[in-house]
Coordinates of C-alpha atoms and ligand atoms in Angstrom, one line a residue:
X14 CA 43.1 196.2 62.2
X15 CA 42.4 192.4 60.3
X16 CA 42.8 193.4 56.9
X17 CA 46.6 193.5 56.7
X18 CA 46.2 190.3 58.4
X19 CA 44.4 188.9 55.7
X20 CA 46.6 190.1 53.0
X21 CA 49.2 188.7 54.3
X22 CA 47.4 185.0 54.8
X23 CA 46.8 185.5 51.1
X24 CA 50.3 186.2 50.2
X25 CA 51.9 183.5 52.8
X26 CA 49.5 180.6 51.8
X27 CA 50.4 181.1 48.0
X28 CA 52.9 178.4 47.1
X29 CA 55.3 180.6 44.5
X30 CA 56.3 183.1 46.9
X31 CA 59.6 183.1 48.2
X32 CA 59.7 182.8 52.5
X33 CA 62.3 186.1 52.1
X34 CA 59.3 188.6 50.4
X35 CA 57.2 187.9 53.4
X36 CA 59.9 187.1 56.1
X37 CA 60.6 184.1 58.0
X38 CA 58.1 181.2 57.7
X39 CA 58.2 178.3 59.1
X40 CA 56.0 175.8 57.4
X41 CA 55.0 172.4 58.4
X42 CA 52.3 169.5 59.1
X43 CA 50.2 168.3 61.5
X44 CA 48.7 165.1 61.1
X45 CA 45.1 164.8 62.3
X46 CA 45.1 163.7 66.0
X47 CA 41.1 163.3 66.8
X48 CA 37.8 164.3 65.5
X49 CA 35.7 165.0 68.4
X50 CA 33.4 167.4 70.2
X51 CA 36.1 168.8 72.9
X52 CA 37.4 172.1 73.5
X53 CA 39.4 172.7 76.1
X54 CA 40.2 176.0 75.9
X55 CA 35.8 177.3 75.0
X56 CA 34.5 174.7 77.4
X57 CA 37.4 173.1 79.8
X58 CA 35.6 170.2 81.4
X59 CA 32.7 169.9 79.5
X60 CA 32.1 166.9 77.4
X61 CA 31.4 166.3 75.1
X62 CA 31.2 170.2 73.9
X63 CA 29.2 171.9 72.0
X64 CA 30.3 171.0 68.5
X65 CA 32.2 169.2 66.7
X66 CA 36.5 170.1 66.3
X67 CA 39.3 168.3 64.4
X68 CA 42.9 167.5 66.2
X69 CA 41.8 168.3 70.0
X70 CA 43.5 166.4 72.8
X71 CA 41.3 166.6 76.0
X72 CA 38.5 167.9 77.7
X73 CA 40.9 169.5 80.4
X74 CA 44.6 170.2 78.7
X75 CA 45.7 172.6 81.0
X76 CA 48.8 173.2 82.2
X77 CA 52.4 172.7 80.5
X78 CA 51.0 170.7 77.3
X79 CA 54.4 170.0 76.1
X80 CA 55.9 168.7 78.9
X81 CA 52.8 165.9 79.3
X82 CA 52.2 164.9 75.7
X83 CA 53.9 161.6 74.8
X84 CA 53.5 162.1 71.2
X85 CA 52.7 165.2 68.7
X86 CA 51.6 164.4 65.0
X87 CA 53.6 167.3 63.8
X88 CA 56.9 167.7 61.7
X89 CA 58.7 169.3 64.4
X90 CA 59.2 166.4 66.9
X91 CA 59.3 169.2 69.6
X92 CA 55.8 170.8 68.5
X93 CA 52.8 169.2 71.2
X94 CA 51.1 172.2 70.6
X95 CA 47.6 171.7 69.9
X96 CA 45.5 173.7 66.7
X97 CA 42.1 172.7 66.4
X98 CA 38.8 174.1 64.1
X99 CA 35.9 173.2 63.7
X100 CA 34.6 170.5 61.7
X101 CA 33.0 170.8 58.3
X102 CA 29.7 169.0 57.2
X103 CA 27.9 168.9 53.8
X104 CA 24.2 169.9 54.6
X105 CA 22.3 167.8 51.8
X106 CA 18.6 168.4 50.6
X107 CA 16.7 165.9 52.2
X108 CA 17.8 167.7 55.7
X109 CA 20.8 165.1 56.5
X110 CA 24.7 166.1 57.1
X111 CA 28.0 164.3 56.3
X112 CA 31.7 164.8 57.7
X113 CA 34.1 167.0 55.0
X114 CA 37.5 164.9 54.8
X115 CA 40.4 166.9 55.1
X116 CA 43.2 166.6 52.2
X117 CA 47.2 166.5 52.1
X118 CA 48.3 170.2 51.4
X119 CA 51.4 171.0 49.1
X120 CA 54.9 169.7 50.3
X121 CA 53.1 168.6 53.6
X122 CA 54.0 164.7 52.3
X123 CA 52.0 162.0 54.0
X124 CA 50.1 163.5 56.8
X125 CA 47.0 162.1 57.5
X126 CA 44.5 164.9 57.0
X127 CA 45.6 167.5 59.4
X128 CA 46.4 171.5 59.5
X129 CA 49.2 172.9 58.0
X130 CA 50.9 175.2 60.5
X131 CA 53.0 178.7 59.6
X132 CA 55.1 180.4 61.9
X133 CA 56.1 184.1 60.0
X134 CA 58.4 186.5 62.0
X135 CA 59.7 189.7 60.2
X136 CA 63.1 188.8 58.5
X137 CA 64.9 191.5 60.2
X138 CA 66.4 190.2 63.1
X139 CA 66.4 193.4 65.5
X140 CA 62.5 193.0 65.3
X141 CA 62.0 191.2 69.1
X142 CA 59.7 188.0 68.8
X143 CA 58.8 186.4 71.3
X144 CA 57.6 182.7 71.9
X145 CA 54.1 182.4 74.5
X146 CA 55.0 180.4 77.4
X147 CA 53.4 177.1 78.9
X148 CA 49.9 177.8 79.3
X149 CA 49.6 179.9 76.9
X150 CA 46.5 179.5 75.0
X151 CA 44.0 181.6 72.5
X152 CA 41.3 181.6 70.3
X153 CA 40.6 183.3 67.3
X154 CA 37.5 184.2 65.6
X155 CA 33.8 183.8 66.8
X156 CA 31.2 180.5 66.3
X157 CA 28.0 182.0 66.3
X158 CA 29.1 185.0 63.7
X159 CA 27.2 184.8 60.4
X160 CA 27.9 188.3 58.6
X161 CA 31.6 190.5 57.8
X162 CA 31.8 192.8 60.6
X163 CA 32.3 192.7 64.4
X164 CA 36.2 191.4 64.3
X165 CA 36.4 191.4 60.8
X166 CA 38.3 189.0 58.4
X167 CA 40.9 187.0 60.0
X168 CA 39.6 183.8 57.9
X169 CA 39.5 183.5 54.2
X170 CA 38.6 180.7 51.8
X171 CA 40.4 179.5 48.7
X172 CA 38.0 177.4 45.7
X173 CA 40.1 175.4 44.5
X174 CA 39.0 173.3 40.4
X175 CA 42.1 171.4 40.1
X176 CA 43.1 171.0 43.1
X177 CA 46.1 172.9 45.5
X178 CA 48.9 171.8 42.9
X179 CA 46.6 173.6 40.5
X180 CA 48.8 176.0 38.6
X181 CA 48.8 179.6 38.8
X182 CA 48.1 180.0 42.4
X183 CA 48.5 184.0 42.2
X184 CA 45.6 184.1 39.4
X185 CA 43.6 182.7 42.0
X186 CA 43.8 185.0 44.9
X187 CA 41.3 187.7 43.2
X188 CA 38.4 184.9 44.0
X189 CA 40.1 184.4 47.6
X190 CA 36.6 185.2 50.1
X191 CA 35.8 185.6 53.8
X192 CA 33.0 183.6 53.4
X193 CA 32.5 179.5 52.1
X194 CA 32.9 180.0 48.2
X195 CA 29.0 180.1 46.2
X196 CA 30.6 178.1 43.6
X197 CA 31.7 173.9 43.3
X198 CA 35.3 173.5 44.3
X199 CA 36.1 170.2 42.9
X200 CA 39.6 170.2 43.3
X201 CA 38.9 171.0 47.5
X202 CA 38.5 174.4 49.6
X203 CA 41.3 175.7 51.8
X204 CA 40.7 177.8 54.5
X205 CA 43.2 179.8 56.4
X206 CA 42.8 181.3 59.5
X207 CA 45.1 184.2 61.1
X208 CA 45.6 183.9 65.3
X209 CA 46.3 187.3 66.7
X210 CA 50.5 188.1 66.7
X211 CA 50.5 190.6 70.0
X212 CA 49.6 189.8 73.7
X213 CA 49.4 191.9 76.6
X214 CA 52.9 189.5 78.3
X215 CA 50.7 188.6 81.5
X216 CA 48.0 186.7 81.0
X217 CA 48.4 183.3 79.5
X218 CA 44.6 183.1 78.8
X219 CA 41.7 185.2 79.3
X220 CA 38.1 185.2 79.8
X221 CA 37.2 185.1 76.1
X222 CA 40.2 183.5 75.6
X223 CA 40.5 186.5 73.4
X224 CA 41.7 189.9 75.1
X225 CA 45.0 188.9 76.7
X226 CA 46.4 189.3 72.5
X227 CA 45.6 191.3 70.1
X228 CA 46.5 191.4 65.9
X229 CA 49.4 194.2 64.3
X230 CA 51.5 192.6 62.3
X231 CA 53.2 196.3 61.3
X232 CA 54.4 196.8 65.5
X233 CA 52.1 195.9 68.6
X234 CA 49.8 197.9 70.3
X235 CA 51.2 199.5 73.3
X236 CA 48.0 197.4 75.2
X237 CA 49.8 194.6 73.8
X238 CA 53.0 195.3 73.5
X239 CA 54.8 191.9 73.7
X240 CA 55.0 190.8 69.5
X241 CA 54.7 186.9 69.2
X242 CA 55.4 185.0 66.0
X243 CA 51.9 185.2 63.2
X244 CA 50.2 181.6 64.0
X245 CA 48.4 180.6 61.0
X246 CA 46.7 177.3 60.3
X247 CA 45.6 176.2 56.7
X248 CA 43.5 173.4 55.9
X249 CA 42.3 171.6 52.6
X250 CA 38.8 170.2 52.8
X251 CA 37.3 167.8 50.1
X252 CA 34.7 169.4 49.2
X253 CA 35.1 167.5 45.5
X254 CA 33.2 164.3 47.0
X255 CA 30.5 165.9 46.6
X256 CA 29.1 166.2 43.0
X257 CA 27.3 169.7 41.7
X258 CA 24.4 167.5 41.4
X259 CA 23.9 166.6 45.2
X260 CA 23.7 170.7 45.8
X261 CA 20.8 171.7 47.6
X262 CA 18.6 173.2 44.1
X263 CA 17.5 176.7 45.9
X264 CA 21.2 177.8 44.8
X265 CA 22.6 178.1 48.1
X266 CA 26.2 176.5 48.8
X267 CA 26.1 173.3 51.4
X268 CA 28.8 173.6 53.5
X269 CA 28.6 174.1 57.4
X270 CA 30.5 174.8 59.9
X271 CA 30.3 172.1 62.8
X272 CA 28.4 175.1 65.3
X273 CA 25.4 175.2 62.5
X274 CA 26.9 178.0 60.4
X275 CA 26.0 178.2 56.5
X276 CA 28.1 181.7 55.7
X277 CA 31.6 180.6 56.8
X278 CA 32.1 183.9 58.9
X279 CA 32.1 181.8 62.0
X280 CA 34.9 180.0 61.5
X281 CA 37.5 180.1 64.3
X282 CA 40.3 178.0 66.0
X283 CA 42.0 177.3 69.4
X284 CA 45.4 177.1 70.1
X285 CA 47.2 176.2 73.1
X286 CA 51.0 176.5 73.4
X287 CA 53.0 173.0 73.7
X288 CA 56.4 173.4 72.3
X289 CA 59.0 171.5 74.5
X290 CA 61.3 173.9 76.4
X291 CA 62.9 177.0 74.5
X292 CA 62.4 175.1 70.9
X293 CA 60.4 177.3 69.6
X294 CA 62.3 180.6 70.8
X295 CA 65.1 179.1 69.4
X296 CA 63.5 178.8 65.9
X297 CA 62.2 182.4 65.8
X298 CA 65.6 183.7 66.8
X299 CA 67.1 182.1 64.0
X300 CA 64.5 183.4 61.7
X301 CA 63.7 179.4 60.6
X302 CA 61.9 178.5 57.0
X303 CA 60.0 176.0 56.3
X304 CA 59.8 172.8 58.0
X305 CA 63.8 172.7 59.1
X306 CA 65.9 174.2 62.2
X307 CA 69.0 173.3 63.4
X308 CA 69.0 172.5 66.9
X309 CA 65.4 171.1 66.2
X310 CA 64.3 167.9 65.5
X311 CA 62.0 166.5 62.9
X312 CA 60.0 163.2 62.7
X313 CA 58.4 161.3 59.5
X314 CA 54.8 162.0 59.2
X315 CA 54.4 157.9 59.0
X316 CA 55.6 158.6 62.9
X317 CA 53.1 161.6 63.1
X318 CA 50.4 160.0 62.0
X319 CA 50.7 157.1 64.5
X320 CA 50.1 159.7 67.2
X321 CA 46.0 159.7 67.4
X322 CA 43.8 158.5 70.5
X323 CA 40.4 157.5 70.8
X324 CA 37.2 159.5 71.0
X325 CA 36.7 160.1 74.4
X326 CA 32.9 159.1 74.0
X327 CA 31.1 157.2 71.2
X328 CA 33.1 157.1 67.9
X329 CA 32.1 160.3 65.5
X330 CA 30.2 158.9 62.2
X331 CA 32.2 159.9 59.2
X332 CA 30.9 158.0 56.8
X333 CA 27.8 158.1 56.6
X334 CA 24.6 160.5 56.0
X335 CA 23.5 161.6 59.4
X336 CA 20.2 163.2 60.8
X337 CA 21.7 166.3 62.8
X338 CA 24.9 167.5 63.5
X339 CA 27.0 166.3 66.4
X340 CA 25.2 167.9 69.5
X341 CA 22.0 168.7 67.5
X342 CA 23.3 172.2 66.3
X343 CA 21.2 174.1 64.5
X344 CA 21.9 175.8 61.1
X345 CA 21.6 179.7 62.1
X346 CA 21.6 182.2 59.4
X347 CA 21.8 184.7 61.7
Ligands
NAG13 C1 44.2 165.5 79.6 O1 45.5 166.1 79.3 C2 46.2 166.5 80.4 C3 47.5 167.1 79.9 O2 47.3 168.3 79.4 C4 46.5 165.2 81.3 O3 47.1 165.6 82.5 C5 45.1 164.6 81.6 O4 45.4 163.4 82.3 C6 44.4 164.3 80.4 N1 43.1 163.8 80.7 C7 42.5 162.7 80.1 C8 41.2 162.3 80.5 O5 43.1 162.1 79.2
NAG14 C1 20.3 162.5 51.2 O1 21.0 163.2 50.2 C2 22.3 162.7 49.9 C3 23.0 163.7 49.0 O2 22.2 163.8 47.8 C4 22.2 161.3 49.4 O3 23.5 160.8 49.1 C5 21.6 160.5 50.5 O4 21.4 159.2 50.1 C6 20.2 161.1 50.9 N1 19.6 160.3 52.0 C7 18.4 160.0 52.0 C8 17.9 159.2 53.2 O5 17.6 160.2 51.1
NAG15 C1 63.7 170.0 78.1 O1 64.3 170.3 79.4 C2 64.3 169.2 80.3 C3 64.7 169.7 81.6 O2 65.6 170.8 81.5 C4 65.2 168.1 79.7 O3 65.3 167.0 80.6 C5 64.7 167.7 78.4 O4 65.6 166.8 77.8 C6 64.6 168.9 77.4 N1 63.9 168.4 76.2 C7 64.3 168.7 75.0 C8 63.5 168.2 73.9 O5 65.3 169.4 74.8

């Protein structure tokens, strides 16, 4: 059921092919809005969570998100929808862990670190797509897995030498993997991850936050019959900064997942629905491209980026080598 998924992250994400090939996809930034261990959607309430997650909003969030954000840090001024992942940490040697900065994507000018959001609906028109409601919210993917399997590949990473303007992107996608590259990416690592497109048209969440949608990007399951635009969130980490040389010497790659995971297969991401009114069901019904839509607005990013709040408890240290991971995770190979 993922793998069409993932060919199609593969063919969306690469910069040289045409929006029309693919169908309609919108494509824009959101500036980074927090760095902090919060999820509302995994554990409403609890704080600080479990591990550490870029661009949440509160510990709570429930209810019609658009209608009681102030501010969004995304392109679309009518986008308070909130995508969030968890962060990444280099695990050094000597046992200690430092924060992964996230860089600018292509054509996404001026955000401050952030996701880069697509939208895709199928170009034909008489193809119904639907927009969630308020409320809505999911999450995609599962923390503590470690191996391929069980849900498959809805993630996938990108090495990148030069960097994301590096040319050629096509030549590339052979090395695309499902889990963090084995070799030095100098020029950053992207990750992509896929949110289910179909939901069951009831429930705006569910007890896994998982089984009110479900993924088929070729029609929707008759379980899930209601087809919703393909959600999918890229992100560019600097994984440059750190030199071959700092790379732990039994051969193994450093990254880690915020949770304590070493593979990469345990990446995931939350989203929770916050576009203002019908904006967004306008947008899809127009088939919109890239990061413009009449009848919608748009903002700078230099007003985007303005939109960030405080850690909610002690400020995160990302700058310096640290003993543990936020919350003492554990790196778990298994
Ligand atoms: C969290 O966000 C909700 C809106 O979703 C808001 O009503 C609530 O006041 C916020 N709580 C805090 C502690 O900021
Ligand atoms: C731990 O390793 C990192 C990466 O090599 C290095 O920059 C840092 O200074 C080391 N810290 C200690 C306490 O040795
Ligand atoms: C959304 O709808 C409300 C109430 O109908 C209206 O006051 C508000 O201006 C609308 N917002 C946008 C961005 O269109």
């Amino acid at each position: 059921m993922w793998t069409p998924l993932v060919a199609l992250a593969v063919t969306l994400a690469t910069e040289t092919v045409s929006a029309q090939e693919f169908g309609a996809m919108m494509r824009f930034g959101c500036a980074q809005h927090a760095i902090e261990r919060l999820d509302p959607v995994v554990s409403p309430g609890q704080v600080p969570s479990q591990h550490m997650h870029a661009n949440s909003f509160n510990a709570t969030m429930q209810g019609d998100v658009g209608e009681e954000s102030t501010c969004t840090t995304c392109t679309f001024s009518e986008d308070f929808s909130n995508y969030w992942h968890p962060a990444l940490y280099f695990a050094a040697d000597n046992g200690t862990f430092r924060h992964v900065p996230i860089i600018p994507n292509v054509g996404i000018f001026g955000a401050t670190g952030g996701v880069t959001v697509y939208y895709t609906s199928p170009t034909d028109k008489s193809v119904k797509i639907t927009a969630p409601p308020p409320g809505f919210r999911m999450v995609v993917g599962y923390p503590t897995l470690r191996s391929q399997g069980l849900g498959g590949a809805y993630s996938i990473y990108r090495c990148y030498t030069d960097g994301p303007l590096e040319p050629n992107p096509m030549g590339v996608a052979d090395s695309d993997t499902q889990e963090f590259p084995r070799k030095h990416c100098p020029g950053g690592m992207r990750v992509n991850i896929n949110f289910p497109n179909c939901w069951d048209g009831k429930n705006l969440d569910s007890d896994d936050h998982q089984s009110h949608v479900a993924s088929g990007y070729n029609g929707c399951p008759s379980t899930h019959p209601v087809q919703l635009p393909q959600i999918m969130l890229e992100t560019i980490f600097d994984t440059g900064m750190f030199p071959k040389s700092d790379w732990p010497k039994d051969g193994e790659q450093p990254f880690v997942w915020a949770q304590g995971d070493p593979t990469g297969y345990g990446y995931h991401a939350d989203y929770v629905f916050g576009w203002k009114n019908d904006s967004l069901q306008k947008a899809v019904n127009q088939r919109c491209s890239m990061n413009t839509c009449e009848g919608l607005t748009t903002q700078d990013q230099s007003v985007g980026n303005k939109c960030t709040k405080k850690a909610s408890f002690g400020p995160p240290d990302l700058q310096h080598w640290i003993p543990n991971l936020p919350g003492k995770m554990k790196v778990t190979y298994s």
